[in-house]
Short mmCIF file of C-alpha atoms in Angstrom, two decimals:
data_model
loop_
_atom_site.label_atom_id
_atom_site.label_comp_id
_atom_site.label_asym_id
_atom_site.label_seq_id
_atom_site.Cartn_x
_atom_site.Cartn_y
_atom_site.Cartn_z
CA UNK A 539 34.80 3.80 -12.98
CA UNK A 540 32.29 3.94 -16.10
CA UNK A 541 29.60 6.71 -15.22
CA UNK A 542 26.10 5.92 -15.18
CA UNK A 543 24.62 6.20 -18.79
CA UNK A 544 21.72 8.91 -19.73
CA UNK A 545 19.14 8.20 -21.58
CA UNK A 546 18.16 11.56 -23.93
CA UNK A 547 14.58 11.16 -24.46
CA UNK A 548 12.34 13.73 -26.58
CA UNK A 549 11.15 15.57 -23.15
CA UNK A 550 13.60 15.06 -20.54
CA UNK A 551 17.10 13.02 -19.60
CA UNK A 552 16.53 9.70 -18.11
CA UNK A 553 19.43 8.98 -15.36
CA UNK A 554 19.39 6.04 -12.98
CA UNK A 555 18.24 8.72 -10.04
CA UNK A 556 15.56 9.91 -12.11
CA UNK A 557 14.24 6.18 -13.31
CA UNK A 558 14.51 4.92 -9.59
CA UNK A 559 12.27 7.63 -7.98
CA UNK A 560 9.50 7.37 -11.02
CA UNK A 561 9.31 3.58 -10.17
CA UNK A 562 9.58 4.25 -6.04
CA UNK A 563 6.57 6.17 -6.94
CA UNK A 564 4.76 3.54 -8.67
CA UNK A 565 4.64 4.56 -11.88
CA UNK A 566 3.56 2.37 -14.95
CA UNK A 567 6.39 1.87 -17.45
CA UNK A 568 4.17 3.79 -19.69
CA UNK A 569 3.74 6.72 -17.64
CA UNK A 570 7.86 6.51 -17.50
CA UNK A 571 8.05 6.82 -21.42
CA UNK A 572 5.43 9.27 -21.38
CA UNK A 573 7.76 11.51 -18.77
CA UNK A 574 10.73 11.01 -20.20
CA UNK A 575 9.85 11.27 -24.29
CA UNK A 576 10.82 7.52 -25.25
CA UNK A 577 9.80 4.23 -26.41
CA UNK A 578 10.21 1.17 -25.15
CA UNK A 579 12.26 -0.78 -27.07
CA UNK A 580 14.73 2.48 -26.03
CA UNK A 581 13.88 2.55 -22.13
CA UNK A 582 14.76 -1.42 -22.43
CA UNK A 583 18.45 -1.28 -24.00
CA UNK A 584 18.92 1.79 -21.17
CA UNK A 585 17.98 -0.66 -18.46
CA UNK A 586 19.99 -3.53 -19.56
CA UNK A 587 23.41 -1.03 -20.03
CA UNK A 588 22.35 0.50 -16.50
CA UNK A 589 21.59 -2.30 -14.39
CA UNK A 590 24.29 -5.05 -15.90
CA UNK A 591 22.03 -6.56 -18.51
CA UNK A 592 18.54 -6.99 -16.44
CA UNK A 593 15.80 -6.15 -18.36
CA UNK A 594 13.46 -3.42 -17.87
CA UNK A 595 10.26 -5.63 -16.78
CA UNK A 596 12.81 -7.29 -14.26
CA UNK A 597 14.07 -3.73 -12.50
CA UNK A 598 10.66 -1.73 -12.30
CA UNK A 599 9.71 -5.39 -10.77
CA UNK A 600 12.50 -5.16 -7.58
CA UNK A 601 12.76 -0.72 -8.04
CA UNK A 602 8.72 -0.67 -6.85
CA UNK A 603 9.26 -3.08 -3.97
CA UNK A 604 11.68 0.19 -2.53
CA UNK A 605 8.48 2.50 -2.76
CA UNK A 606 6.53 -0.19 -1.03
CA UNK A 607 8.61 0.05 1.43
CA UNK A 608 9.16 3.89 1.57
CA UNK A 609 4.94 3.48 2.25
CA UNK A 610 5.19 1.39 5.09
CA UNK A 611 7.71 3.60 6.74
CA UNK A 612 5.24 6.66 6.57
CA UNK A 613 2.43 4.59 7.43
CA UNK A 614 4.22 3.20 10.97
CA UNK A 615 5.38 7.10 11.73
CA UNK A 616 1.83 8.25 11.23
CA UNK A 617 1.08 5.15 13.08
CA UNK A 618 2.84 7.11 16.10
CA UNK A 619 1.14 10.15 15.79
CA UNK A 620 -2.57 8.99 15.40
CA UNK A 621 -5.12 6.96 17.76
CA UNK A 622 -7.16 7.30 14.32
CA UNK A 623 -5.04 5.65 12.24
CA UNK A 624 -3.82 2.73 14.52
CA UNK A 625 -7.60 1.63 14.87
CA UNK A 626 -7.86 1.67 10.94
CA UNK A 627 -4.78 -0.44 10.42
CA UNK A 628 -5.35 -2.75 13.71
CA UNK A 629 -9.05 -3.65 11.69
CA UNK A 630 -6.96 -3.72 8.07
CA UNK A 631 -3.93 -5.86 8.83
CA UNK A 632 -5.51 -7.86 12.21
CA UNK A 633 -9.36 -7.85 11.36
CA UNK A 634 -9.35 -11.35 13.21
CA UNK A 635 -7.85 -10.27 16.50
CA UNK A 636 -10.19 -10.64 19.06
CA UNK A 637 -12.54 -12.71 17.45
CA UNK A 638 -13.50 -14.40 20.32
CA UNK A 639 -13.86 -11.99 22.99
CA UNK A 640 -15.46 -9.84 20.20
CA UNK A 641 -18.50 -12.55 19.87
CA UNK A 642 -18.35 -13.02 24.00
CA UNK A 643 -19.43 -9.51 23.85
CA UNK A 644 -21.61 -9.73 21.20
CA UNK A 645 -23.67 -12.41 23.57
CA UNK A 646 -23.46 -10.13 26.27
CA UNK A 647 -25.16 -7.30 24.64
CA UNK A 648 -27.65 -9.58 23.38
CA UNK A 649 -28.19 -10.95 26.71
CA UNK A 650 -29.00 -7.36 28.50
CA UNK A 651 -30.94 -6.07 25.19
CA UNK A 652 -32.89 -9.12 25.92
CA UNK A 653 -33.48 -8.04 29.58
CA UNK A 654 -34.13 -4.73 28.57
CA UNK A 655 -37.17 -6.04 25.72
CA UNK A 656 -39.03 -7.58 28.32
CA UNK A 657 -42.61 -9.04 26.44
CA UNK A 658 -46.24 -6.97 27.36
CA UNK A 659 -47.34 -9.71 29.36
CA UNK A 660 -44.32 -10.05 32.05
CA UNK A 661 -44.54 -6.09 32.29
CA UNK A 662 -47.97 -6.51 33.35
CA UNK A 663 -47.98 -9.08 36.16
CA UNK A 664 -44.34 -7.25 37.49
CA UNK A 665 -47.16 -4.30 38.20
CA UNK A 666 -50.43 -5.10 38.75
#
């Protein structure tokens, strides 16, 4: 079986690992030639002789969904370690939960602030 090729850029070797984890982390394809020393006519031809002719655009495209992912998984174990952060990403991902018993209550508070601010005039005849 063929091994991997390596791209030898002007700063650092470019292997599949290495090109992976840069995307996973979401970096721009010119942060990537920045890292490893390259352009990216170069980065391109790597691509296509690493991933079976798909261009570069095309694998940073499906490679980033993996760090997307990776980011969910750390968000949902935080999830289970935080009251904090479950109310923050209940009101991100669901801010429409609720809607309706949120505006009963809403009427409800208006209702007994409206007790409470009785007018000057009703005051007055409750104690003379």
């Amino acid at each position: 079986m063929k091994s991997p090729p390596i791209l030898h850029g002007l700063r650092r070797k470019m292997t599949k690992e290495v090109f992976e984890e840069l995307v996973s982390l979401q970096c721009e394809p010119d942060e990537i030639l920045g890292y490893i020393g390259t352009t990216e006519e170069k980065l391109d031809s790597w691509c296509r002789r690493a991933y079976k002719r798909h261009p570069l655009d095309d694998m940073i495209r499906m490679i980033r969904q993996d760090g997307l992912i990776a980011i969910r998984r750390a968000s949902f174990e935080l999830l289970k370690k935080s009251a904090t952060i479950i109310s923050q990403q209940y009101n991100r991902f669901l801010p429409g939960a609720g809607a309706e018993d949120r505006s009963q209550a809403d009427e409800a508070i208006r209702a007994f602030t409206g007790m409470i601010n009785v007018p000057e005039d009703k005051v007055r005849e409750l104690f003379e």
